[in-house]
Short mmCIF file of C-alpha atoms in Angstrom, two decimals:
data_model
loop_
_atom_site.label_atom_id
_atom_site.label_comp_id
_atom_site.label_asym_id
_atom_site.label_seq_id
_atom_site.Cartn_x
_atom_site.Cartn_y
_atom_site.Cartn_z
CA UNK A 199 13.98 14.17 -6.48
CA UNK A 200 13.92 12.35 -3.04
CA UNK A 201 16.34 9.54 -2.41
CA UNK A 202 14.93 6.91 -0.28
CA UNK A 203 17.15 4.58 1.93
CA UNK A 204 16.18 1.15 1.08
CA UNK A 205 17.04 -2.56 2.26
CA UNK A 206 16.23 -5.90 0.16
CA UNK A 207 15.72 -8.80 2.01
CA UNK A 208 16.39 -11.42 -0.65
CA UNK A 209 18.95 -9.41 -2.87
CA UNK A 210 18.20 -11.43 -6.03
CA UNK A 211 14.58 -9.69 -6.75
CA UNK A 212 14.97 -6.32 -8.17
CA UNK A 213 15.11 -3.26 -6.65
CA UNK A 214 11.61 -1.34 -7.06
CA UNK A 215 11.20 0.65 -10.11
CA UNK A 216 8.74 2.62 -11.91
CA UNK A 217 7.74 0.78 -14.77
CA UNK A 218 7.05 4.04 -17.42
CA UNK A 219 8.30 7.37 -17.13
CA UNK A 220 4.72 8.91 -16.46
CA UNK A 221 4.32 6.06 -13.11
CA UNK A 222 3.12 7.59 -10.24
CA UNK A 223 4.04 4.60 -7.90
CA UNK A 224 6.62 1.71 -8.14
CA UNK A 225 5.96 -2.00 -8.00
CA UNK A 226 6.85 -4.32 -4.98
CA UNK A 227 7.68 -7.76 -5.53
CA UNK A 228 6.61 -10.95 -3.27
CA UNK A 229 9.68 -11.93 -1.64
CA UNK A 230 8.37 -15.46 -1.02
CA UNK A 231 5.59 -17.99 -2.49
CA UNK A 232 2.22 -17.47 -0.44
CA UNK A 233 -0.66 -19.62 -0.60
CA UNK A 234 -4.16 -17.97 0.44
CA UNK A 235 -6.87 -20.36 1.06
CA UNK A 236 -10.44 -19.40 -0.21
CA UNK A 237 -11.93 -16.71 1.77
CA UNK A 238 -8.95 -16.24 3.70
CA UNK A 239 -6.30 -13.47 4.36
CA UNK A 240 -2.72 -13.91 3.50
CA UNK A 241 0.37 -11.96 4.31
CA UNK A 242 2.97 -11.43 1.62
CA UNK A 243 6.22 -9.95 2.63
CA UNK A 244 7.38 -7.25 0.01
CA UNK A 245 11.12 -7.58 0.19
CA UNK A 246 11.76 -4.01 1.49
CA UNK A 247 12.36 -1.83 4.42
CA UNK A 248 12.66 1.91 3.99
CA UNK A 249 13.81 5.01 5.65
CA UNK A 250 11.33 7.89 4.69
CA UNK A 251 12.21 11.47 5.14
CA UNK A 252 10.58 13.70 7.83
CA UNK A 253 6.73 14.51 7.27
CA UNK A 254 6.09 11.83 4.48
CA UNK A 255 4.86 8.46 4.18
CA UNK A 256 4.23 5.58 2.10
CA UNK A 257 0.97 4.54 0.57
CA UNK A 258 0.42 1.06 -0.74
CA UNK A 259 -2.35 0.03 -3.12
CA UNK A 260 -3.19 -2.95 -5.33
CA UNK A 261 -1.77 -3.08 -8.78
CA UNK A 262 -4.65 -2.55 -11.20
CA UNK A 263 -4.05 -6.34 -12.33
CA UNK A 264 -4.42 -7.75 -8.73
CA UNK A 265 -8.18 -8.76 -8.91
CA UNK A 266 -7.58 -11.02 -12.03
CA UNK A 267 -5.89 -13.23 -9.37
CA UNK A 268 -9.25 -13.41 -6.79
CA UNK A 269 -7.36 -11.54 -4.14
CA UNK A 270 -7.63 -7.79 -3.09
CA UNK A 271 -5.87 -5.70 -0.68
CA UNK A 272 -7.44 -6.83 2.65
CA UNK A 273 -7.25 -2.96 3.97
CA UNK A 274 -8.00 -1.22 1.01
CA UNK A 275 -4.66 0.61 0.93
CA UNK A 276 -1.85 0.05 3.26
CA UNK A 277 0.17 3.04 4.88
CA UNK A 278 3.54 2.87 6.10
CA UNK A 279 4.61 6.07 8.56
CA UNK A 280 8.05 7.51 8.51
CA UNK A 281 8.68 5.86 11.75
CA UNK A 282 8.50 2.13 9.98
CA UNK A 283 12.10 2.56 9.34
CA UNK A 284 13.57 -0.27 11.48
CA UNK A 285 16.09 -2.59 10.08
CA UNK A 286 13.80 -5.71 10.24
CA UNK A 287 10.62 -3.28 9.28
CA UNK A 288 9.70 -5.26 6.09
CA UNK A 289 6.66 -3.81 4.25
CA UNK A 290 3.93 -6.71 3.97
CA UNK A 291 0.67 -6.68 1.92
CA UNK A 292 -2.55 -8.45 3.43
CA UNK A 293 -4.40 -9.78 0.57
CA UNK A 294 -7.79 -11.35 0.75
CA UNK A 295 -8.79 -14.30 -1.27
CA UNK A 296 -12.41 -13.55 -2.34
CA UNK A 297 -12.49 -16.71 -4.53
CA UNK A 298 -13.62 -20.13 -3.77
CA UNK A 299 -10.21 -21.45 -4.96
CA UNK A 300 -6.60 -21.27 -3.47
CA UNK A 301 -4.70 -18.51 -4.88
CA UNK A 302 -0.40 -18.76 -4.72
CA UNK A 303 1.32 -15.53 -5.08
CA UNK A 304 4.36 -16.38 -6.67
CA UNK A 305 7.82 -15.31 -5.32
CA UNK A 306 8.98 -12.40 -7.47
CA UNK A 307 5.34 -11.59 -8.83
CA UNK A 308 4.71 -7.72 -8.63
CA UNK A 309 1.27 -7.43 -6.59
CA UNK A 310 1.04 -4.01 -5.00
CA UNK A 311 2.29 -0.43 -5.88
CA UNK A 312 3.90 2.36 -3.81
CA UNK A 313 4.00 5.81 -3.81
CA UNK A 314 5.87 8.18 -1.52
CA UNK A 315 3.76 11.17 -0.18
CA UNK A 316 4.31 14.42 1.64
CA UNK A 317 1.95 14.86 4.56
CA UNK A 318 0.94 18.12 6.54
CA UNK A 319 0.59 18.00 10.26
CA UNK A 320 -2.83 19.20 11.50
CA UNK A 321 -4.43 20.45 14.93
CA UNK A 322 -8.06 20.54 15.37
CA UNK A 323 -10.18 23.64 16.18
CA UNK A 324 -13.22 22.02 18.03
CA UNK A 325 -16.62 24.17 17.09
CA UNK A 326 -20.08 23.33 18.72
CA UNK A 327 -21.67 24.49 15.29
CA UNK A 328 -20.69 25.12 11.61
CA UNK A 329 -21.96 28.40 9.78
CA UNK A 330 -22.24 26.34 6.57
CA UNK A 331 -25.32 25.00 5.03
CA UNK A 332 -25.93 20.89 5.17
CA UNK A 333 -25.37 19.29 1.95
CA UNK A 334 -27.77 16.22 2.77
CA UNK A 335 -25.46 13.94 3.86
CA UNK A 336 -23.66 10.54 2.84
CA UNK A 337 -24.55 9.94 -0.71
CA UNK A 338 -26.64 13.15 -1.40
CA UNK A 339 -25.05 14.06 -4.82
CA UNK A 340 -27.18 11.61 -6.40
CA UNK A 341 -27.11 8.42 -8.58
CA UNK A 342 -27.65 10.06 -11.98
#
């Protein structure tokens, strides 16, 4: 089990936690209330800074219920690198309001989930041609 140093910016909010024994990710809480105008992006501070071990990264994804509020993560997923680890490096969620009405994210609301993953460093070996058969291009596995 990994032990991750964590700092909360508002200690009145709970530490992140796995909500079930089988959960892969833990939920993160909005540190403040944020109002997001229609068809706009709002930035929601998530109340944590963390120090990841070498060769690890954090991946943030929307909670499955986030779309019900009329927002989604503007960048699809968020990646936190191991060197994003300073005292003031608070994680944030960029949320896009895809609705036609103003959306408020309330302080303490669980909006995104985070998972800590190991990464492998790679090197590239450039080739002019591959000796494998072309599969047919993007989306070529069919629509049936």
